[in-house]
Structures are given as structure tokens and as C-alpha cells.
Short mmCIF file of C-alpha atoms in Angstrom, two decimals:
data_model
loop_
_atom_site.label_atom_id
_atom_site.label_comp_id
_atom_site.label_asym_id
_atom_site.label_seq_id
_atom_site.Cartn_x
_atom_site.Cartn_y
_atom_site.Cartn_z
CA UNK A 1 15.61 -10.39 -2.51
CA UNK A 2 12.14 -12.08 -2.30
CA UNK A 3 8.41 -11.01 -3.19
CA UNK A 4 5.96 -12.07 -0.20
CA UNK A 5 2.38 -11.44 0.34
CA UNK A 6 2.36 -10.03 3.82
CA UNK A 7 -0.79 -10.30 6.55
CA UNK A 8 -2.99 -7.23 6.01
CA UNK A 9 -2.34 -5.98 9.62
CA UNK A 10 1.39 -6.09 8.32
CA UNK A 11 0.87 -4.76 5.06
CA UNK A 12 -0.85 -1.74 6.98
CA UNK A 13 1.61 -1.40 9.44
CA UNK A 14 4.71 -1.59 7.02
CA UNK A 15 2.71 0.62 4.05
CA UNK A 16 2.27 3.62 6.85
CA UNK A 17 5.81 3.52 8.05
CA UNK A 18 7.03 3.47 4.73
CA UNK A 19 4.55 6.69 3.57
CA UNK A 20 5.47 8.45 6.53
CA UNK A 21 9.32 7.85 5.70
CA UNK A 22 8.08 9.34 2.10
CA UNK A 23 6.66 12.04 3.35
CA UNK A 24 9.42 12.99 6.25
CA UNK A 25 12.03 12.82 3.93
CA UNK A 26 10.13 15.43 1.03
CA UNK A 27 9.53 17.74 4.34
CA UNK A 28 12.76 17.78 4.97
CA UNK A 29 14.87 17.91 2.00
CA UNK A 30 12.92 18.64 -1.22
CA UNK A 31 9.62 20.87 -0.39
CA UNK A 32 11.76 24.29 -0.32
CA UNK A 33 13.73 23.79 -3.41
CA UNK A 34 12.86 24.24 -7.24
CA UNK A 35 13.80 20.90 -8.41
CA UNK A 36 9.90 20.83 -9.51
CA UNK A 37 10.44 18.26 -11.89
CA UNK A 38 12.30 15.77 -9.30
CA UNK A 39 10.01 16.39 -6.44
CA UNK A 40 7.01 15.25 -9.38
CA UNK A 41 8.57 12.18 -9.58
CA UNK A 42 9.62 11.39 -6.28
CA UNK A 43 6.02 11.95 -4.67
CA UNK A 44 4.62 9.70 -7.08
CA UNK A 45 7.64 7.09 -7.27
CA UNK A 46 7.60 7.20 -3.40
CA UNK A 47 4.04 6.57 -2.33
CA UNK A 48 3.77 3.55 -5.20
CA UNK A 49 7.04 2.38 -3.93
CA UNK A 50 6.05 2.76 0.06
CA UNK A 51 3.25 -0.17 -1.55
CA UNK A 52 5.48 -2.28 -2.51
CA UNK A 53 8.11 -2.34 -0.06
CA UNK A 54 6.14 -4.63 2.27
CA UNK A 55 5.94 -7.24 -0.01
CA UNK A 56 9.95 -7.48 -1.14
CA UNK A 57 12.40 -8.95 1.66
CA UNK A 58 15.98 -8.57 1.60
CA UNK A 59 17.96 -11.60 2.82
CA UNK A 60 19.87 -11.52 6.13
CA UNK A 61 21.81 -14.38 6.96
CA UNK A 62 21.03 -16.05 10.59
CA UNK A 63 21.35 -19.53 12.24
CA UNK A 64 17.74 -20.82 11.10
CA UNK A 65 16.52 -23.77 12.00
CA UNK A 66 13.25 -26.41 10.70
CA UNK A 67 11.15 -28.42 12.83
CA UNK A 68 8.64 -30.58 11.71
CA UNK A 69 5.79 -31.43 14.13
CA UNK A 70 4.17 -34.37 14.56
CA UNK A 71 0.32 -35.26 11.89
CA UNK A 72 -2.74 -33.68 13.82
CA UNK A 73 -5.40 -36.18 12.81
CA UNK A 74 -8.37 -34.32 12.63
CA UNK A 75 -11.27 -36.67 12.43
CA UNK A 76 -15.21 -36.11 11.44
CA UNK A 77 -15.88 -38.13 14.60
CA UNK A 78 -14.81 -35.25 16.79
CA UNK A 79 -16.52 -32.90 15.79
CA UNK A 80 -20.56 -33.53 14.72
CA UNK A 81 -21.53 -30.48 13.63
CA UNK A 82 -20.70 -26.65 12.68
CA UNK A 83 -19.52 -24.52 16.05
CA UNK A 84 -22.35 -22.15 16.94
CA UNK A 85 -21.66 -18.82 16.96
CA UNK A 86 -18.29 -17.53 17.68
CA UNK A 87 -16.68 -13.66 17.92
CA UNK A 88 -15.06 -12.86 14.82
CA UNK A 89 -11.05 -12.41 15.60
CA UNK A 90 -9.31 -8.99 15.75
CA UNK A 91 -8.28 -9.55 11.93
CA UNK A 92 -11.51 -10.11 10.64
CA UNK A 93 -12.92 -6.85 11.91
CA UNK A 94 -9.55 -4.77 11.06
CA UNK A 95 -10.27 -5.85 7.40
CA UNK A 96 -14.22 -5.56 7.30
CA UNK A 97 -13.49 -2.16 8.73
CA UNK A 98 -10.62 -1.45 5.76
CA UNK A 99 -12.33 -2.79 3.13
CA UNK A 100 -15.47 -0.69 4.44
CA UNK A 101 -13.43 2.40 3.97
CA UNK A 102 -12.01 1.42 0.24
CA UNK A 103 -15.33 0.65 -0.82
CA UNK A 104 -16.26 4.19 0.26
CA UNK A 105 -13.08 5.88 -0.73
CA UNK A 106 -13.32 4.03 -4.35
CA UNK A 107 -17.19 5.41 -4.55
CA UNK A 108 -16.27 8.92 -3.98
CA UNK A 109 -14.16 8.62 -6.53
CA UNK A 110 -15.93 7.23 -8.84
CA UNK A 111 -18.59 10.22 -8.49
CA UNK A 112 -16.26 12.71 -9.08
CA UNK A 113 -14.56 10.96 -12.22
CA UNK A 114 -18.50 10.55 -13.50
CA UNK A 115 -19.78 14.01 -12.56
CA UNK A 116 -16.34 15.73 -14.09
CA UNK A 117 -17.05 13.22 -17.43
CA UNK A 118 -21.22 13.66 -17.80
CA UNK A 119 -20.33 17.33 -17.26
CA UNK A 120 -17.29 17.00 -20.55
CA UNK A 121 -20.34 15.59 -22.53
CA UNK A 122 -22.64 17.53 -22.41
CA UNK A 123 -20.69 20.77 -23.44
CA UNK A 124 -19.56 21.37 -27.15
CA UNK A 125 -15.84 21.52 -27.41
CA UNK A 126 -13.67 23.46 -29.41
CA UNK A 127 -10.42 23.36 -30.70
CA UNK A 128 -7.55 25.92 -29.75
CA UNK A 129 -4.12 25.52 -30.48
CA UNK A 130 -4.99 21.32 -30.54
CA UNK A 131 -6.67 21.17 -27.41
CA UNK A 132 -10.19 20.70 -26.90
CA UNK A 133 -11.53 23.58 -24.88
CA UNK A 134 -14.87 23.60 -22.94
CA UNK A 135 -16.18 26.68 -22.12
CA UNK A 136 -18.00 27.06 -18.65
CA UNK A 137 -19.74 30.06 -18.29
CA UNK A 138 -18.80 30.29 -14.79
CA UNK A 139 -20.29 26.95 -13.80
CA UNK A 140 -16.98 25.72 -13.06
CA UNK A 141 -13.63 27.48 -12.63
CA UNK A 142 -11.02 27.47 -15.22
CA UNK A 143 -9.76 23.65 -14.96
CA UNK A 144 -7.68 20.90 -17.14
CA UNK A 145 -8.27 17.41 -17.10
CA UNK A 146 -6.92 14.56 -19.15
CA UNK A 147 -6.72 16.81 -22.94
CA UNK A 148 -9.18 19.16 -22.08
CA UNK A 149 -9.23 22.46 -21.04
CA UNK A 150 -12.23 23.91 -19.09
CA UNK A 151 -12.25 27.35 -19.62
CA UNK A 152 -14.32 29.73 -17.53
CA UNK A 153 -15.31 32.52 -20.12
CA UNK A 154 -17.25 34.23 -17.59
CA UNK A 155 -13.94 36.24 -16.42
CA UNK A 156 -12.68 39.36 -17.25
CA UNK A 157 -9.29 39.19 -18.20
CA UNK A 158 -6.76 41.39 -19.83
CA UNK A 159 -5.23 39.79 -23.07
CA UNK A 160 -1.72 39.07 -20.89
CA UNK A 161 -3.88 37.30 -18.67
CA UNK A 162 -5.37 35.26 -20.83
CA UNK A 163 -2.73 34.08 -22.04
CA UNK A 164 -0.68 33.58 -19.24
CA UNK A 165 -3.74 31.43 -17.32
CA UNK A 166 -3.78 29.25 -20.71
CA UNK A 167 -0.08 28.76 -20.60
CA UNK A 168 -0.73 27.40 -17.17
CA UNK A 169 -3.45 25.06 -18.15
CA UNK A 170 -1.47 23.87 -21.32
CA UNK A 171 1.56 23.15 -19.19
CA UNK A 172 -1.00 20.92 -16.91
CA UNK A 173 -2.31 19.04 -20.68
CA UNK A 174 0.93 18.54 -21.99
CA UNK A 175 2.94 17.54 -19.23
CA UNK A 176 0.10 15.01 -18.18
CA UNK A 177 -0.31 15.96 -14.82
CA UNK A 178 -3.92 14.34 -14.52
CA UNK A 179 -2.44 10.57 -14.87
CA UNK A 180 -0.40 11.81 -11.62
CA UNK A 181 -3.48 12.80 -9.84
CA UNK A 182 -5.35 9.99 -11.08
CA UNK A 183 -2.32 7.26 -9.93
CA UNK A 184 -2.75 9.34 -6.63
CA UNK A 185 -6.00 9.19 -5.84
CA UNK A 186 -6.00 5.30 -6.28
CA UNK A 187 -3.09 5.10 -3.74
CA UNK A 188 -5.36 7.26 -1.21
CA UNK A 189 -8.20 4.25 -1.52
CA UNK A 190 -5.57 1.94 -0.78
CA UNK A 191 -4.27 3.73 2.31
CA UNK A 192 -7.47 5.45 2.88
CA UNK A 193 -6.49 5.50 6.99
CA UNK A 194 -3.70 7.46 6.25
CA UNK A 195 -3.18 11.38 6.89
CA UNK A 196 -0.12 11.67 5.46
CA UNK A 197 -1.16 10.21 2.20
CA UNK A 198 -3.33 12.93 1.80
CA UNK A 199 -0.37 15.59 2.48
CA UNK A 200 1.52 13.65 -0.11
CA UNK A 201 -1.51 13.86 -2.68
CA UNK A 202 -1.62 17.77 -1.62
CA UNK A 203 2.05 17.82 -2.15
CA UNK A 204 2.08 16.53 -5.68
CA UNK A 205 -0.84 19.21 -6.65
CA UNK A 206 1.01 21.90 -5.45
CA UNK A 207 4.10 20.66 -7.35
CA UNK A 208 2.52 20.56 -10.67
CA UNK A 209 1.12 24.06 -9.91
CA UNK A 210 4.73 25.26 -9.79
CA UNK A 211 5.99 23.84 -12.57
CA UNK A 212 2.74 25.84 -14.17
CA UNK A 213 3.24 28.66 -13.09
CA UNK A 214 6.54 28.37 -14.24
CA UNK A 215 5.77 28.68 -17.61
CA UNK A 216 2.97 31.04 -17.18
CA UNK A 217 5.37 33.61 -15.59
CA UNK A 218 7.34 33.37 -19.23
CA UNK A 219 4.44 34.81 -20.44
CA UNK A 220 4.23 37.85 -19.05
CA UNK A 221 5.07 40.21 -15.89
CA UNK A 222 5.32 37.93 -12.40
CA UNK A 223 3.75 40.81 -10.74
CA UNK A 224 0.60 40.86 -12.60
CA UNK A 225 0.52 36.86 -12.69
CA UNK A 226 0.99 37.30 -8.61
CA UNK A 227 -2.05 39.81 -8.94
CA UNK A 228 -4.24 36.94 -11.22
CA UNK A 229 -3.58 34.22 -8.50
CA UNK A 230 -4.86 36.11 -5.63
CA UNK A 231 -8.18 37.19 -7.73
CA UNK A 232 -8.60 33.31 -8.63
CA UNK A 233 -8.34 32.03 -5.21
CA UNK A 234 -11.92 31.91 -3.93
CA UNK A 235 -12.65 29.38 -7.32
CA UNK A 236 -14.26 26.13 -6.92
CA UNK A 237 -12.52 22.99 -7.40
CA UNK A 238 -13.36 20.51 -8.99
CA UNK A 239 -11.48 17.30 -8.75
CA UNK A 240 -9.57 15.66 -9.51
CA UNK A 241 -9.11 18.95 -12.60
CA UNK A 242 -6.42 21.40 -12.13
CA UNK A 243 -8.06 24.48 -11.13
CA UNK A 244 -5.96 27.64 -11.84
CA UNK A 245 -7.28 28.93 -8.63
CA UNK A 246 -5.56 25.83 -6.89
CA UNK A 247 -4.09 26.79 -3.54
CA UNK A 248 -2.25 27.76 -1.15
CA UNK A 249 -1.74 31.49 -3.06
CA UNK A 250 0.72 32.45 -1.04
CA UNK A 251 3.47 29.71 -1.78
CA UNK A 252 2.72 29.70 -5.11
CA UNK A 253 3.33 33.46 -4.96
CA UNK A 254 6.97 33.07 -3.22
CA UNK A 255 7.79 29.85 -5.73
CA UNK A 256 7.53 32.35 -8.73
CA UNK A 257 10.72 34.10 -7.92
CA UNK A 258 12.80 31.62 -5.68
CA UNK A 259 15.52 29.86 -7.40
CA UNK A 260 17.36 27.03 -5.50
CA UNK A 261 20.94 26.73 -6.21
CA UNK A 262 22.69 23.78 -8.23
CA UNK A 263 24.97 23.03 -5.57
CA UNK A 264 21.96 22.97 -2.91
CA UNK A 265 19.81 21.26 -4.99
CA UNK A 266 22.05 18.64 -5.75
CA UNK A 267 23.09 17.95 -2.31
CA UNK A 268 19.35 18.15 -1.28
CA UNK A 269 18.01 15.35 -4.07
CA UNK A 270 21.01 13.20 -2.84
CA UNK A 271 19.97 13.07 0.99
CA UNK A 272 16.56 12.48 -0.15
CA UNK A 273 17.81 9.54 -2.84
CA UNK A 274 19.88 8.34 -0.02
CA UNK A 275 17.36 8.43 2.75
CA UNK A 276 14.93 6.81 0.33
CA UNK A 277 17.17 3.51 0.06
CA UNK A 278 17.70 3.40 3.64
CA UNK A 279 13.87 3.45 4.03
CA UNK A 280 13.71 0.61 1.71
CA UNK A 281 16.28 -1.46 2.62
CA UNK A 282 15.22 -1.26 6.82
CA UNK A 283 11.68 -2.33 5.35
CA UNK A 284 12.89 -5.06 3.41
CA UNK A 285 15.58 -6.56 6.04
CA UNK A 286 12.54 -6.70 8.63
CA UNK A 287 10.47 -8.89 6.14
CA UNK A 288 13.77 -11.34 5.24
CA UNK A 289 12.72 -14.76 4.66
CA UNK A 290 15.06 -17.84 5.05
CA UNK A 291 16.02 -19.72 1.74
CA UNK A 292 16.16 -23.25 3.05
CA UNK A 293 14.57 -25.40 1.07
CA UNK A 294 10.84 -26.97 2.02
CA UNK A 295 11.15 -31.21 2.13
CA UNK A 296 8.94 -33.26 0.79
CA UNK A 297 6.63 -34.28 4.06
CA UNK A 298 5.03 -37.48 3.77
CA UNK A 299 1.44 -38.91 4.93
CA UNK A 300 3.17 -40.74 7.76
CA UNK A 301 4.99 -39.42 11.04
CA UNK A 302 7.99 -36.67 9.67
CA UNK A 303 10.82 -36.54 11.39
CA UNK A 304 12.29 -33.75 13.16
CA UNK A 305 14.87 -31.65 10.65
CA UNK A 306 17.43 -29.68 11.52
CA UNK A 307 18.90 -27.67 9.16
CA UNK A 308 20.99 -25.40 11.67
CA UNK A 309 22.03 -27.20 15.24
CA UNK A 310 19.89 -25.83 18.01
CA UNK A 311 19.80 -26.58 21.86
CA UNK A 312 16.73 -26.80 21.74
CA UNK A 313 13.66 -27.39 19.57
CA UNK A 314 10.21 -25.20 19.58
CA UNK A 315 7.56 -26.26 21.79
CA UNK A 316 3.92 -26.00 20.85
CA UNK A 317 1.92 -24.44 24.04
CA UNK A 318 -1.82 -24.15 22.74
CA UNK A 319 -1.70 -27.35 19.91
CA UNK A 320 -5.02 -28.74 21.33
CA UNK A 321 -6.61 -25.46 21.44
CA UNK A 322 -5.48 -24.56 17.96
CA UNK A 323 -7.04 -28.65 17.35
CA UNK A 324 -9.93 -27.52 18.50
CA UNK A 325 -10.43 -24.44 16.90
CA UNK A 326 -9.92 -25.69 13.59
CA UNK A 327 -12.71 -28.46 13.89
CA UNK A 328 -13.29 -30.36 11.00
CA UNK A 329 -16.14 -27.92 8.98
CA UNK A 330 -19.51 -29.61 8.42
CA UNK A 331 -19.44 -28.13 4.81
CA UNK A 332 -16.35 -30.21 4.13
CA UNK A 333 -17.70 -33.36 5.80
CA UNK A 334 -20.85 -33.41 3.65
CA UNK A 335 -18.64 -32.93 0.38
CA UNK A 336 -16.87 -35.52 1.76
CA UNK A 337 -13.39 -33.27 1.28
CA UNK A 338 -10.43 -35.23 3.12
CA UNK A 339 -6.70 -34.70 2.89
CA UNK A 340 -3.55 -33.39 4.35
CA UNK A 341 -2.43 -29.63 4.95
CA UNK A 342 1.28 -28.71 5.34
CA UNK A 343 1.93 -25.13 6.65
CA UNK A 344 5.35 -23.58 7.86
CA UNK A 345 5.15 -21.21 10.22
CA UNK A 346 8.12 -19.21 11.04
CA UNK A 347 8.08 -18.45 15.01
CA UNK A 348 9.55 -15.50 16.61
CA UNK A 349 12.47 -15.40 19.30
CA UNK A 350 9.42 -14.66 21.32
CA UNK A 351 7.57 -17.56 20.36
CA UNK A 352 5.13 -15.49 18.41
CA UNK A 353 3.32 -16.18 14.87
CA UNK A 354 5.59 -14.21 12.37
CA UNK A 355 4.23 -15.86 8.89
CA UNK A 356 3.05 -18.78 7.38
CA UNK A 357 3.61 -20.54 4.00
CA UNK A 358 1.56 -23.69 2.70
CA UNK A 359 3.54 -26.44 1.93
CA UNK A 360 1.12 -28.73 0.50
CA UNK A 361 -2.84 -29.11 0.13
CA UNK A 362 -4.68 -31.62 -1.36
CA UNK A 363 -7.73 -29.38 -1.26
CA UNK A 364 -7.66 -25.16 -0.81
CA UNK A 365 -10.79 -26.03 1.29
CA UNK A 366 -9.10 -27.28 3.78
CA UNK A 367 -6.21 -24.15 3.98
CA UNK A 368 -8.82 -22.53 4.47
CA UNK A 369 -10.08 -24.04 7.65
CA UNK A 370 -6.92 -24.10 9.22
CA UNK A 371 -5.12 -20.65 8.05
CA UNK A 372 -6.85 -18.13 9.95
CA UNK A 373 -5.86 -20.20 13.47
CA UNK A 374 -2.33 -20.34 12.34
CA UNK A 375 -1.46 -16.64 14.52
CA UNK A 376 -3.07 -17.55 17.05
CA UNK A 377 -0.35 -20.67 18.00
CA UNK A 378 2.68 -20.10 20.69
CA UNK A 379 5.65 -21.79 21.33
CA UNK A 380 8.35 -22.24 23.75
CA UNK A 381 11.00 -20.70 21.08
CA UNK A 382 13.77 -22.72 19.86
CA UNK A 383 17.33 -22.12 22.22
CA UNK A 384 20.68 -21.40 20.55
CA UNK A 385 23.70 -20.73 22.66
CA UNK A 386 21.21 -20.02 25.57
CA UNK A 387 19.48 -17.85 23.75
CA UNK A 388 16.01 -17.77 21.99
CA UNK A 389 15.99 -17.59 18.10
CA UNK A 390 13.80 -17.76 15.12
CA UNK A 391 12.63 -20.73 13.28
CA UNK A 392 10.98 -22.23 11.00
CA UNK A 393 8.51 -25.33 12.33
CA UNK A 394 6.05 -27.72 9.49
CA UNK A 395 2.96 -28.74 10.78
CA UNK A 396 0.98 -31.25 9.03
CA UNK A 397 -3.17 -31.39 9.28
CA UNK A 398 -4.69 -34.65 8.50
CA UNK A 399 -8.32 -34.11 7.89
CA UNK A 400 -10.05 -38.09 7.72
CA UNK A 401 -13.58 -38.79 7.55
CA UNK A 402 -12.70 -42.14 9.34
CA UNK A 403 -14.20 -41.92 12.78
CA UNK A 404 -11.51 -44.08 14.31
CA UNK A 405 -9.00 -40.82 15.07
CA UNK A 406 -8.27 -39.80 18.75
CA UNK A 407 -6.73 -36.35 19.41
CA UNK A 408 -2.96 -36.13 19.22
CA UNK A 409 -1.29 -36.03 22.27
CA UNK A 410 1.65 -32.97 21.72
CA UNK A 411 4.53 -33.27 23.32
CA UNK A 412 8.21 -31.47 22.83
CA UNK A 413 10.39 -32.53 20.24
CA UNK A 414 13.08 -33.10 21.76
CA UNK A 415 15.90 -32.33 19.80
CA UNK A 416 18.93 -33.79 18.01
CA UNK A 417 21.72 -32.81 20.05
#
């Protein structure tokens, strides 16, 4: 197994396939039983996971093959100046656009966290049975957040009901459902774009408001506590606090009595546990690197290496256009930054981009002129047994200030066989 940083359009591809895998499976097999306690943990444990996933690869042995291309000289003399203006790619927008909606997501956030905190200090708190309790007067309905309690005194309640809407709240304190919420709402920044993060955010609320109620029912008659929820549920929310007025009413309602049996619920967490490595382990196998190891290229002309036979070698189609996208950058010519780039690109049976690794740099300046061209190259894919498969192909830049350079000419490699 390997840890890769994947392309953002990947990452967000991968992430979404992997949440709504998270989701489908809690739809199917978990959100009518009363494993409360297991269905906490695998919401949370599921969306952090569904994260990750696109950055681990499990290995998958294939025939894989490495090509190294010919040095493209690029030389100052070629290129006099900066480009004028030029459309920014595909890529570019897709992650001005994402980070646009993070940046907003993260500052909605951050209001709520700041109005629900200014609005802790400036009440007195008091102390009941070790937890600090805040009383409202009706400005906000009866809430928990982090160790406090926010207790809306404005109510009339009967003692039972008292008690059995602090037993709910308590349950929220001491079972630390807030650093769930809290964990949550930084996923939904991340994935933003989502819907079905949300569900799963809605999902894990409604969870902990079972396992409240759960103990609030000990407290006293279900009936009446069915009786408390419906008066509660036109309260305001404020989030991300545990309202006892949290809703839907109704499921909460038909949770209170239902009891799942063992049998079911065991066979039920298993097809979810199962499901839930299948998930991972078709995510990982499509991001499966190769483990051959990268040579040493030199500053001169590499040879072609094979480390699998192949019928044929990739082609480069579009190796001058790439040449002349990349340009050498006046910035770097007036800081007089020269040197040699090495990236690996792994090409599809299609002849596609897949991903890229940098082999060597003698300057990240220069990476960074030629990376974001690197998807952008095709190739006549590489032929094994008459058919096309993956590979891995080295191409090295050569970025001299010497004006003497004269654009490659790129040709096929042919190869060994």
C-alpha cells in the first residue's frame, strides 16, 4: 500500500464516490437499527476515511514498463519575453471555484462558532451537577455545546420534564457529541459540493439524538417524553449546539420504543463492515502505483529503459506543443534560474495523462513552469501482445540560458525488441 497526493479533480472525483459509498451503505444497512453507538462511529469514521482513501493505493501487479524520453532543451533564446495573456485551463478554474466555496463554507462557520462563543460570555454560568449551565431566557432554545448546557428557563415544565430534557442534554456533554459535530462540519468545508455530505452530517445529529433520548426515556414515562418532543419542535437552532428540539420529531418518536434484534443487528453491522472494505479496497486498487524503482537520469541523452518487454514503446504526439507551452518564464530568466527537471508521467492504455511524479529539480521554480502542462501531453500508448498498456515514461527539461539551443526534434523511441 502507498500514500499519494492525487490531482484535485481526482481527489474530488474519488472523495464523492467514496462519501456516496458511505452514505449508500448507512441507508441501507444501519439507519433502521438501534446500534446507536456503531452507527456514531461509523458516520464519523466513514466520511474522514472517504478523505483519505484517495490518497492510499493498493498494489496490483501488471506488466509495467519505463521509457525515458529524449532532454527538451529549453533555451532563453526562444522565447524573449512573458506570453501575453492566455485562458486559464479547466483546472485552474475548477480549483478557484473550490477554494471559493471553502473560503465561504469555512466563514460561515466561523460565525456561528463566534456568535455561539460571544453569546457563552456574556451570560453568567452556573454550576449544576458539574456542568456549567447558561440560562437563556428564551433567547435561545435549550442547547449543549462543548461542557455547557444552555438552558432555556423560559419554559414551563413539569419536574419529570425537567429532568428528563436535562438527562438528554447531559448525555450530549458527557458523551462529547459536539467534537463529532465539530469534526463534521470541517469535513462539509472540505467537500462543500457535496449533498450527501450534508445527509451524512444530518445523519450523525440525528444519531446522537437517539442515543439521548435514550437515556432521557430512563427517566421517566416514554409517553410524556413523546409529548415534550412534539411541544419542542418549533425551537430555534442554533448550531452547531444540540438543541433538544432537534428534528425530525417523528423518528425520534418511533426510535424510543424500537429495539433491533442481536441477531439482525449483527448481521446488519457486518454487511456494512464488509461493504465498507470493498469500498476501500476498489478505491485504492484504481489509484495503484508501480514500485519500480526511479534511475538516476543524467544531464546527457538517457537511454531508453525497459523494465518489462514491450512491442512497442510510447510515442509523444503534442511534445512541441507541450515545448511551447512551457516557454522558458521571463521571471526565471532575469534571476538567471537554469537547470534540469525530471518528471515521470505514467500514461494510460489510452495514451492519456494518469499522474506525474518529479524525479529531480535543481530548482522548484522550474517544476513549476513545467507541471501544470504535464496533463495536457498524449501519446501513442505503449503495445504489449497487440494490445495497449500502461506505462511509465521520464522526461527530462533542460532549461539553459545559453542562446545556442534549437528545439528538439521528437521522434519515436523505437524500442528494444
Amino acid at each position: 500500500m502507498n500514500i499519494s497526493i492525487p490531482s484535485l479533480p481526482d481527489w474530488l472525483l474519488q472523495s464523492s464516490l467514496a462519501l456516496t459509498g458511505v452514505y449508500a451503505i448507512y441507508r441501507i444497512f444501519l439507519a433502521k437499527i438501534t446500534q446507536f453507538q456503531f452507527n456514531r462511529f461509523f458516520l464519523l469514521g466513514g466520511s474522514l476515511v472517504s478523505l483519505l482513501l484517495p490518497m492510499l493505493s493498493i498494489d496490483a501487479p501488471q506488466a509495467l514498463g519505463e521509457f525515458t524520453l529524449p532532454t527538451m532543451n529549453v533555451a532563453a533564446a526562444e522565447f524573449s519575453g512573458e506570453s501575453g495573456f492566455q485562458m486559464p485551463s479547466w483546472m485552474t478554474v475548477l480549483g478557484i471555484i473550490y477554494l471559493a466555496g471553502v473560503l465561504i463554507s469555512g466563514t460561515k462557520f466561523g460565525m456561528e462558532l463566534f456568535r455561539l462563543f460571544a453569546f457563552v460570555r456574556k451570560h453568567p454560568t452556573t454550576q449544576e451537577a458539574g456542568i456549567p449551565v447558561i440560562q437563556t431566557d428564551g433567547a435561545i432554545p435549550t442547547s449543549s455545546f462543548l461542557r455547557w448546557i444552555l438552558w432555556d428557563n423560559s419554559q414551563n415544565l413539569s419536574p419529570e420534564e425537567r429532568l428528563q430534557m436535562w438527562q438528554h442534554e447531559q448525555c450530549h456533554i458527557l458523551q462529547r457529541h459536539t467534537y463529532d459535530i465539530l469534526v463534521m462540519r470541517l469535513l462539509l468545508i472540505v467537500c462543500w459540493f457535496h449533498p450527501l455530505a450534508y445527509q451524512l452530517h444530518q445523519a450523525l445529529r440525528l444519531t446522537h439524538e437517539y442515543l439521548a433520548d435514550r437515556v432521557a426515556v430512563s427517566a421517566g414515562e416514554p409517553a410524556r417524553y413523546a409529548r415534550l418532543l412534539v411541544r419542542q419542535t418549533l425551537g430555534r437552532q442554533w448550531l452547531p449546539a444540540h438543541a433538544f428540539s432537534q428534528s425530525p420529531t417523528k423518528t425520534r418518536i418511533v426510535m424510543l420504543t424500537k429495539s433491533t434484534s442481536r441477531f439482525k443487528s449483527w448481521i446488519n453491522t457486518s454487511l456494512a463492515l464488509s461493504m465498507m472494505c470493498l469500498l476501500a479496497v476498489s478505491i485504492g486498487c484504481s489509484q495503484e502505483l508501480d514500485q519500480v524503482e526511479a534511475e538516476t537520469v543524467s544531464r546527457g541523452e538517457p537511454t531508453v529503459i525497459q523494465v518489462q518487454d514491450a512491442d512497442q514503446a510510447p510515442t509523444p504526439l503534442n511534445m512541441v506543443d507541450l515545448y511551447t507551452k512551457i516557454g522558458y518564464p521571463k521571471s526565471l530568466q532575469d534571476a538567471e534560474v537554469q537547470g534540469m527537471v525530471v518528471a515521470r508521467i505514467l500514461v494510460s492504455p489510452e495514451g492519456t495523462y494518469v499522474k506525474h511524479e518529479i524525479l529531480k529539480e535543481d530548482h522548484p521554480l522550474l517544476s513549476e513552469a513545467v507541471v501544470p502542462h504535464l496533463k495536457d501531453l498524449l501519446f501513442e500508448p505503449a503495445m504489449k501482445d497487440g494490445k495497449p498498456v500502461k506505462f511509465w515514461v521520464n522526461i527530462p527539461f533542460n532549461f539553459k540560458l545559453s542562446e545556442e539551443e534549437e528545439l528538439p526534434k521528437i521522434k519515436e523511441i523505437p524500442s528494444d525488441n
